[in-house]
């Protein structure tokens, strides 16, 4: 009955304030309320109200409020001395441990992702050709590349997973697998070649150091390294890019790709043009002992398709009544 009498001493307003405060507390705090209710004093409610007013404009620190309340009630002899709540410290330690675990898990996930994409890989794959033969390279995305002699192609081990970038020095013919979301990019020294899916030839061996691009199919974008100049090339066009100049024009050389396909065809070209082509396709030197020989023009009856070099020399000599001698890899042409 004493407990009921004490309860009746509290006003409705005091109970309203107390209920409002306790509705935001944890369940374990309500056990302490029962102890306060057994006390024959309004100080309990007054302390609760003071704590509520103190925290009305900020988020309530539950542990701090309970510690303050315990201290004041103990001093006034309302309850026996109780230990200070230290859940805040323990909770902070738990939070720090949890944050560290989450951080480590996050870092681990990022490393796994980067490794899967190959971004962490620094290995570079290099393909080079010898002086006497071409080389076919199949890239990881299925793109086909034919390297001319004395050519170097390099790309990262993560090719295709983190971009499709290659570096080229020399001459190569590319047949690129289409991927609209992942453009194929060639670093060709003084120029940058960008495509989505097409076939084209890139040559960095020009005497003036210009990068030359011939497009067979599709569309190719060629730009300088600074991105200030660019050329858009359609099939049949050649584009050149140098440090201070750029140009594009329609290709009129039927033998431009002879180094790759081995097919030669002539219709009234002079012998100096023929000799230039043979040197590029067969990697041999031809010297005319009489410069007048070079003024002759040559017309073939059809394509000369991958004929041996000796066969080509004999065809030329038979067409112009010439003779030849061979000294190593050098052929000398002379009039009979």
Short mmCIF file of C-alpha atoms in Angstrom, two decimals:
data_model
loop_
_atom_site.label_atom_id
_atom_site.label_comp_id
_atom_site.label_asym_id
_atom_site.label_seq_id
_atom_site.Cartn_x
_atom_site.Cartn_y
_atom_site.Cartn_z
CA UNK A 1 0.00 0.00 0.00
CA UNK A 2 2.92 2.29 0.66
CA UNK A 3 3.89 2.08 -2.97
CA UNK A 4 0.42 3.07 -4.06
CA UNK A 5 0.36 6.03 -1.62
CA UNK A 6 3.65 7.28 -3.02
CA UNK A 7 2.35 7.01 -6.53
CA UNK A 8 -0.73 9.05 -5.68
CA UNK A 9 1.51 11.86 -4.46
CA UNK A 10 2.76 12.47 -8.02
CA UNK A 11 0.79 14.96 -10.05
CA UNK A 12 -0.56 14.18 -13.51
CA UNK A 13 1.87 16.66 -15.00
CA UNK A 14 4.80 14.96 -13.27
CA UNK A 15 3.69 11.58 -14.53
CA UNK A 16 3.30 13.00 -18.05
CA UNK A 17 6.83 14.39 -17.96
CA UNK A 18 8.20 11.15 -16.58
CA UNK A 19 6.36 9.01 -19.15
CA UNK A 20 7.51 11.25 -22.00
CA UNK A 21 11.11 10.88 -20.94
CA UNK A 22 10.97 7.16 -20.31
CA UNK A 23 9.29 6.43 -23.64
CA UNK A 24 12.61 7.22 -25.32
CA UNK A 25 14.77 5.12 -22.98
CA UNK A 26 15.83 1.50 -23.14
CA UNK A 27 13.86 -1.24 -21.41
CA UNK A 28 16.53 -1.92 -18.78
CA UNK A 29 16.12 1.64 -17.48
CA UNK A 30 12.49 0.97 -16.53
CA UNK A 31 13.59 -1.36 -13.73
CA UNK A 32 15.22 1.57 -12.05
CA UNK A 33 11.96 3.53 -12.37
CA UNK A 34 10.21 0.97 -10.19
CA UNK A 35 12.82 1.58 -7.52
CA UNK A 36 12.24 5.32 -7.72
CA UNK A 37 8.49 4.82 -7.48
CA UNK A 38 8.94 3.04 -4.13
CA UNK A 39 10.64 6.09 -2.63
CA UNK A 40 8.51 8.60 -0.70
CA UNK A 41 9.95 11.65 -2.42
CA UNK A 42 9.23 13.99 -5.30
CA UNK A 43 12.99 14.49 -5.81
CA UNK A 44 13.03 11.56 -8.18
CA UNK A 45 10.62 13.24 -10.57
CA UNK A 46 12.35 16.58 -10.20
CA UNK A 47 15.71 15.06 -11.23
CA UNK A 48 14.11 13.42 -14.23
CA UNK A 49 12.55 16.74 -15.29
CA UNK A 50 15.86 18.59 -14.91
CA UNK A 51 17.63 16.01 -17.05
CA UNK A 52 14.91 16.26 -19.68
CA UNK A 53 15.14 20.07 -19.84
CA UNK A 54 18.93 19.87 -20.07
CA UNK A 55 18.75 17.59 -23.14
CA UNK A 56 15.65 18.98 -24.82
CA UNK A 57 17.58 20.66 -27.66
CA UNK A 58 20.17 17.99 -28.29
CA UNK A 59 20.38 14.26 -28.63
CA UNK A 60 20.24 12.61 -25.20
CA UNK A 61 23.41 10.85 -24.07
CA UNK A 62 21.74 7.99 -22.20
CA UNK A 63 24.82 6.89 -20.30
CA UNK A 64 25.71 10.42 -19.23
CA UNK A 65 22.14 11.08 -18.05
CA UNK A 66 22.00 7.89 -16.00
CA UNK A 67 25.38 8.56 -14.41
CA UNK A 68 24.31 12.09 -13.47
CA UNK A 69 21.03 10.84 -12.02
CA UNK A 70 22.73 8.09 -10.02
CA UNK A 71 25.21 10.58 -8.60
CA UNK A 72 22.57 13.03 -7.42
CA UNK A 73 20.29 10.37 -5.95
CA UNK A 74 23.19 8.77 -4.11
CA UNK A 75 24.31 12.10 -2.62
CA UNK A 76 20.79 12.78 -1.37
CA UNK A 77 20.53 9.28 0.09
CA UNK A 78 17.64 8.27 -2.12
CA UNK A 79 19.32 5.07 -3.35
CA UNK A 80 22.31 3.02 -2.41
CA UNK A 81 25.55 3.85 -4.19
CA UNK A 82 25.66 2.09 -7.55
CA UNK A 83 28.53 1.64 -10.00
CA UNK A 84 28.94 4.16 -12.80
CA UNK A 85 27.68 2.92 -16.12
CA UNK A 86 30.57 2.37 -18.54
CA UNK A 87 28.69 1.16 -21.57
CA UNK A 88 29.76 4.19 -23.57
CA UNK A 89 33.43 3.22 -23.39
CA UNK A 90 32.71 -0.41 -24.19
CA UNK A 91 30.42 0.59 -27.03
CA UNK A 92 33.11 2.90 -28.44
CA UNK A 93 35.63 0.04 -28.40
CA UNK A 94 33.13 -2.22 -30.16
CA UNK A 95 32.41 0.45 -32.76
CA UNK A 96 36.12 0.92 -33.43
CA UNK A 97 36.68 -2.80 -33.81
CA UNK A 98 33.66 -3.07 -36.11
CA UNK A 99 34.86 -0.11 -38.17
CA UNK A 100 38.31 -1.67 -38.50
CA UNK A 101 36.82 -4.99 -39.61
CA UNK A 102 34.62 -3.23 -42.18
CA UNK A 103 37.61 -1.23 -43.43
CA UNK A 104 39.71 -4.37 -43.86
CA UNK A 105 36.83 -6.12 -45.62
CA UNK A 106 36.39 -3.09 -47.88
CA UNK A 107 40.07 -2.95 -48.76
CA UNK A 108 40.05 -6.68 -49.43
CA UNK A 109 37.05 -6.35 -51.74
CA UNK A 110 38.69 -3.50 -53.65
CA UNK A 111 41.92 -5.46 -54.08
CA UNK A 112 40.01 -8.50 -55.33
CA UNK A 113 38.11 -6.30 -57.82
CA UNK A 114 41.27 -4.57 -59.06
CA UNK A 115 43.06 -7.88 -59.42
CA UNK A 116 40.11 -9.35 -61.31
CA UNK A 117 40.17 -6.39 -63.67
CA UNK A 118 43.93 -6.75 -64.01
CA UNK A 119 44.50 -3.17 -62.92
CA UNK A 120 47.18 -4.21 -60.44
CA UNK A 121 49.11 -6.06 -63.13
CA UNK A 122 52.22 -4.32 -64.44
CA UNK A 123 53.32 -7.05 -66.83
CA UNK A 124 53.74 -5.96 -70.44
CA UNK A 125 53.54 -8.41 -73.33
CA UNK A 126 55.76 -7.59 -76.30
CA UNK A 127 55.68 -9.04 -79.81
CA UNK A 128 58.54 -8.26 -82.21
CA UNK A 129 59.37 -9.38 -85.72
CA UNK A 130 62.67 -10.37 -87.20
CA UNK A 131 64.06 -8.89 -90.36
CA UNK A 132 63.00 -11.73 -92.62
CA UNK A 133 59.37 -12.47 -91.79
CA UNK A 134 56.00 -11.10 -90.72
CA UNK A 135 54.22 -12.17 -87.55
CA UNK A 136 50.56 -12.73 -86.72
CA UNK A 137 49.37 -11.76 -83.23
CA UNK A 138 45.94 -12.65 -81.83
CA UNK A 139 45.04 -10.29 -79.00
CA UNK A 140 42.99 -11.43 -75.97
CA UNK A 141 39.82 -9.80 -77.39
CA UNK A 142 40.17 -11.77 -80.62
CA UNK A 143 41.57 -8.89 -82.67
CA UNK A 144 44.04 -9.96 -85.37
CA UNK A 145 47.30 -8.09 -85.94
CA UNK A 146 49.87 -8.74 -88.67
CA UNK A 147 53.27 -7.21 -87.91
CA UNK A 148 55.57 -6.22 -90.75
CA UNK A 149 59.29 -6.81 -90.39
CA UNK A 150 61.18 -4.83 -87.75
CA UNK A 151 58.01 -4.00 -85.84
CA UNK A 152 57.26 -3.96 -82.12
CA UNK A 153 53.80 -4.31 -80.58
CA UNK A 154 53.25 -4.16 -76.83
CA UNK A 155 50.23 -4.30 -74.53
CA UNK A 156 49.46 -4.86 -70.86
CA UNK A 157 48.57 -8.26 -69.48
CA UNK A 158 45.18 -6.86 -68.47
CA UNK A 159 44.31 -5.99 -72.09
CA UNK A 160 40.55 -6.18 -72.63
CA UNK A 161 39.71 -6.12 -68.92
CA UNK A 162 40.87 -2.55 -68.36
CA UNK A 163 40.78 -0.91 -71.79
CA UNK A 164 42.15 -2.07 -75.15
CA UNK A 165 45.41 -0.15 -75.49
CA UNK A 166 48.51 -1.14 -77.46
CA UNK A 167 51.74 0.59 -78.43
CA UNK A 168 53.20 0.23 -81.93
CA UNK A 169 56.58 0.96 -83.44
CA UNK A 170 56.90 -0.07 -87.08
CA UNK A 171 54.08 -1.20 -89.35
CA UNK A 172 51.10 -3.44 -88.70
CA UNK A 173 47.72 -4.29 -90.13
CA UNK A 174 44.86 -4.50 -87.63
CA UNK A 175 41.54 -6.32 -87.82
CA UNK A 176 39.77 -5.18 -84.66
CA UNK A 177 36.99 -7.06 -82.91
CA UNK A 178 34.03 -4.72 -82.49
CA UNK A 179 33.29 -3.50 -78.95
CA UNK A 180 31.33 -0.24 -78.82
CA UNK A 181 31.78 0.06 -75.06
CA UNK A 182 35.54 -0.47 -75.18
CA UNK A 183 37.40 1.38 -77.97
CA UNK A 184 40.68 0.08 -79.34
CA UNK A 185 43.49 2.62 -78.93
CA UNK A 186 46.97 2.56 -80.49
CA UNK A 187 49.83 4.68 -79.22
CA UNK A 188 51.84 5.15 -82.42
CA UNK A 189 54.45 7.60 -81.19
CA UNK A 190 53.46 10.96 -82.65
CA UNK A 191 49.82 9.99 -83.13
CA UNK A 192 46.99 8.23 -81.38
CA UNK A 193 44.65 5.93 -83.30
CA UNK A 194 41.19 5.15 -81.91
CA UNK A 195 38.65 2.71 -83.36
CA UNK A 196 35.66 0.64 -82.27
CA UNK A 197 35.77 -2.21 -84.77
CA UNK A 198 37.44 -1.98 -88.17
CA UNK A 199 40.48 -2.97 -90.25
CA UNK A 200 43.33 -0.60 -91.01
CA UNK A 201 47.08 -0.25 -91.41
CA UNK A 202 49.39 1.83 -89.21
CA UNK A 203 52.95 2.74 -90.22
CA UNK A 204 55.43 4.67 -88.07
CA UNK A 205 58.45 4.01 -90.30
CA UNK A 206 58.14 7.04 -92.59
CA UNK A 207 61.24 9.11 -93.28
CA UNK A 208 59.67 12.26 -91.83
CA UNK A 209 58.59 10.35 -88.69
CA UNK A 210 54.93 10.92 -89.55
CA UNK A 211 52.41 8.30 -88.51
CA UNK A 212 50.49 7.02 -91.53
CA UNK A 213 47.13 5.24 -91.29
CA UNK A 214 45.28 3.54 -94.13
CA UNK A 215 41.68 2.42 -93.56
CA UNK A 216 40.36 -0.71 -95.23
CA UNK A 217 36.98 -0.99 -93.48
CA UNK A 218 35.10 1.07 -90.91
CA UNK A 219 36.05 4.49 -89.57
CA UNK A 220 39.25 5.45 -87.76
CA UNK A 221 40.03 8.50 -85.66
CA UNK A 222 43.65 9.72 -85.70
CA UNK A 223 44.76 12.51 -83.39
CA UNK A 224 47.99 14.07 -82.19
CA UNK A 225 49.19 13.38 -78.66
CA UNK A 226 47.97 16.76 -77.42
CA UNK A 227 44.47 16.21 -78.80
CA UNK A 228 44.54 19.52 -80.70
CA UNK A 229 44.34 18.02 -84.20
CA UNK A 230 42.42 15.01 -85.45
CA UNK A 231 41.48 13.22 -88.65
CA UNK A 232 38.45 11.02 -89.28
CA UNK A 233 39.29 8.46 -91.96
CA UNK A 234 36.82 6.45 -94.02
CA UNK A 235 37.60 3.33 -96.09
CA UNK A 236 40.17 3.92 -98.83
CA UNK A 237 41.70 7.00 -97.20
CA UNK A 238 45.19 7.56 -95.86
CA UNK A 239 45.84 9.97 -93.03
CA UNK A 240 49.21 11.30 -91.89
CA UNK A 241 49.92 12.90 -88.54
CA UNK A 242 53.15 14.61 -87.55
CA UNK A 243 54.20 16.96 -84.77
CA UNK A 244 53.11 20.08 -86.63
CA UNK A 245 50.99 18.89 -89.55
CA UNK A 246 48.28 16.47 -90.63
CA UNK A 247 46.76 15.45 -93.95
CA UNK A 248 44.40 12.93 -95.49
CA UNK A 249 43.92 11.78 -99.07
CA UNK A 250 42.45 8.94 -101.09
CA UNK A 251 44.84 6.02 -101.60
CA UNK A 252 45.61 5.37 -105.27
CA UNK A 253 48.34 2.77 -104.73
CA UNK A 254 46.97 -0.73 -105.52
CA UNK A 255 49.98 -2.28 -103.82
CA UNK A 256 49.79 -0.38 -100.55
CA UNK A 257 48.94 -3.56 -98.62
CA UNK A 258 51.19 -5.89 -100.63
CA UNK A 259 53.52 -6.35 -97.65
CA UNK A 260 50.58 -8.06 -95.89
CA UNK A 261 48.73 -9.93 -98.63
CA UNK A 262 51.66 -10.53 -101.00
CA UNK A 263 49.65 -9.40 -104.03
CA UNK A 264 51.30 -7.07 -106.57
CA UNK A 265 49.67 -5.55 -109.63
CA UNK A 266 51.13 -3.00 -112.03
CA UNK A 267 49.57 -0.98 -114.79
CA UNK A 268 52.13 1.37 -116.26
CA UNK A 269 54.17 2.07 -113.10
CA UNK A 270 57.84 2.90 -113.56
CA UNK A 271 60.51 0.44 -112.43
CA UNK A 272 61.64 2.72 -109.61
CA UNK A 273 58.13 2.31 -108.08
CA UNK A 274 58.25 -1.46 -108.68
CA UNK A 275 61.66 -1.75 -107.00
CA UNK A 276 60.42 0.26 -104.01
CA UNK A 277 57.49 -2.14 -103.58
CA UNK A 278 59.66 -5.24 -103.94
CA UNK A 279 62.03 -3.98 -101.30
CA UNK A 280 59.14 -3.53 -98.88
CA UNK A 281 57.37 -6.82 -99.68
CA UNK A 282 60.39 -9.11 -100.07
CA UNK A 283 62.95 -7.28 -97.96
CA UNK A 284 65.52 -7.29 -100.75
CA UNK A 285 67.64 -4.63 -102.41
CA UNK A 286 67.52 -4.12 -106.19
CA UNK A 287 70.08 -1.89 -107.83
CA UNK A 288 69.89 -0.74 -111.46
CA UNK A 289 73.44 -0.48 -112.78
CA UNK A 290 72.12 1.84 -115.49
CA UNK A 291 69.77 4.52 -114.02
CA UNK A 292 67.94 4.68 -117.35
CA UNK A 293 66.45 1.27 -116.60
CA UNK A 294 64.28 2.84 -113.90
CA UNK A 295 62.36 4.89 -116.47
CA UNK A 296 60.78 1.79 -117.97
CA UNK A 297 57.13 1.16 -117.10
CA UNK A 298 55.75 -2.22 -116.18
CA UNK A 299 52.29 -3.69 -116.72
CA UNK A 300 51.45 -7.14 -115.44
CA UNK A 301 48.89 -9.43 -117.02
CA UNK A 302 47.24 -9.83 -113.62
CA UNK A 303 48.08 -9.89 -109.95
CA UNK A 304 51.41 -11.37 -109.01
CA UNK A 305 50.26 -13.31 -105.98
CA UNK A 306 52.92 -14.29 -103.43
CA UNK A 307 55.43 -15.21 -106.12
CA UNK A 308 58.97 -16.08 -104.98
CA UNK A 309 61.44 -13.21 -105.26
CA UNK A 310 63.50 -14.96 -107.95
CA UNK A 311 60.34 -15.31 -110.05
CA UNK A 312 59.64 -11.58 -109.77
CA UNK A 313 63.18 -10.69 -110.83
CA UNK A 314 62.97 -12.99 -113.86
CA UNK A 315 59.62 -11.47 -114.90
CA UNK A 316 61.11 -7.98 -114.81
CA UNK A 317 64.19 -9.00 -116.74
CA UNK A 318 62.12 -10.79 -119.39
CA UNK A 319 59.88 -7.74 -119.82
CA UNK A 320 62.76 -5.30 -120.47
CA UNK A 321 65.47 -7.56 -121.88
CA UNK A 322 67.60 -7.24 -118.77
CA UNK A 323 69.97 -9.53 -116.91
CA UNK A 324 70.61 -9.79 -113.21
CA UNK A 325 73.26 -10.92 -110.79
CA UNK A 326 72.85 -11.66 -107.11
CA UNK A 327 75.24 -10.65 -104.36
CA UNK A 328 73.86 -11.89 -101.05
CA UNK A 329 70.51 -10.19 -100.68
CA UNK A 330 71.23 -7.59 -103.37
CA UNK A 331 70.12 -7.99 -107.00
CA UNK A 332 71.86 -6.02 -109.75
CA UNK A 333 69.94 -5.27 -112.95
CA UNK A 334 71.77 -4.53 -116.18
CA UNK A 335 70.96 -4.26 -119.86
CA UNK A 336 71.95 -7.22 -121.97
#
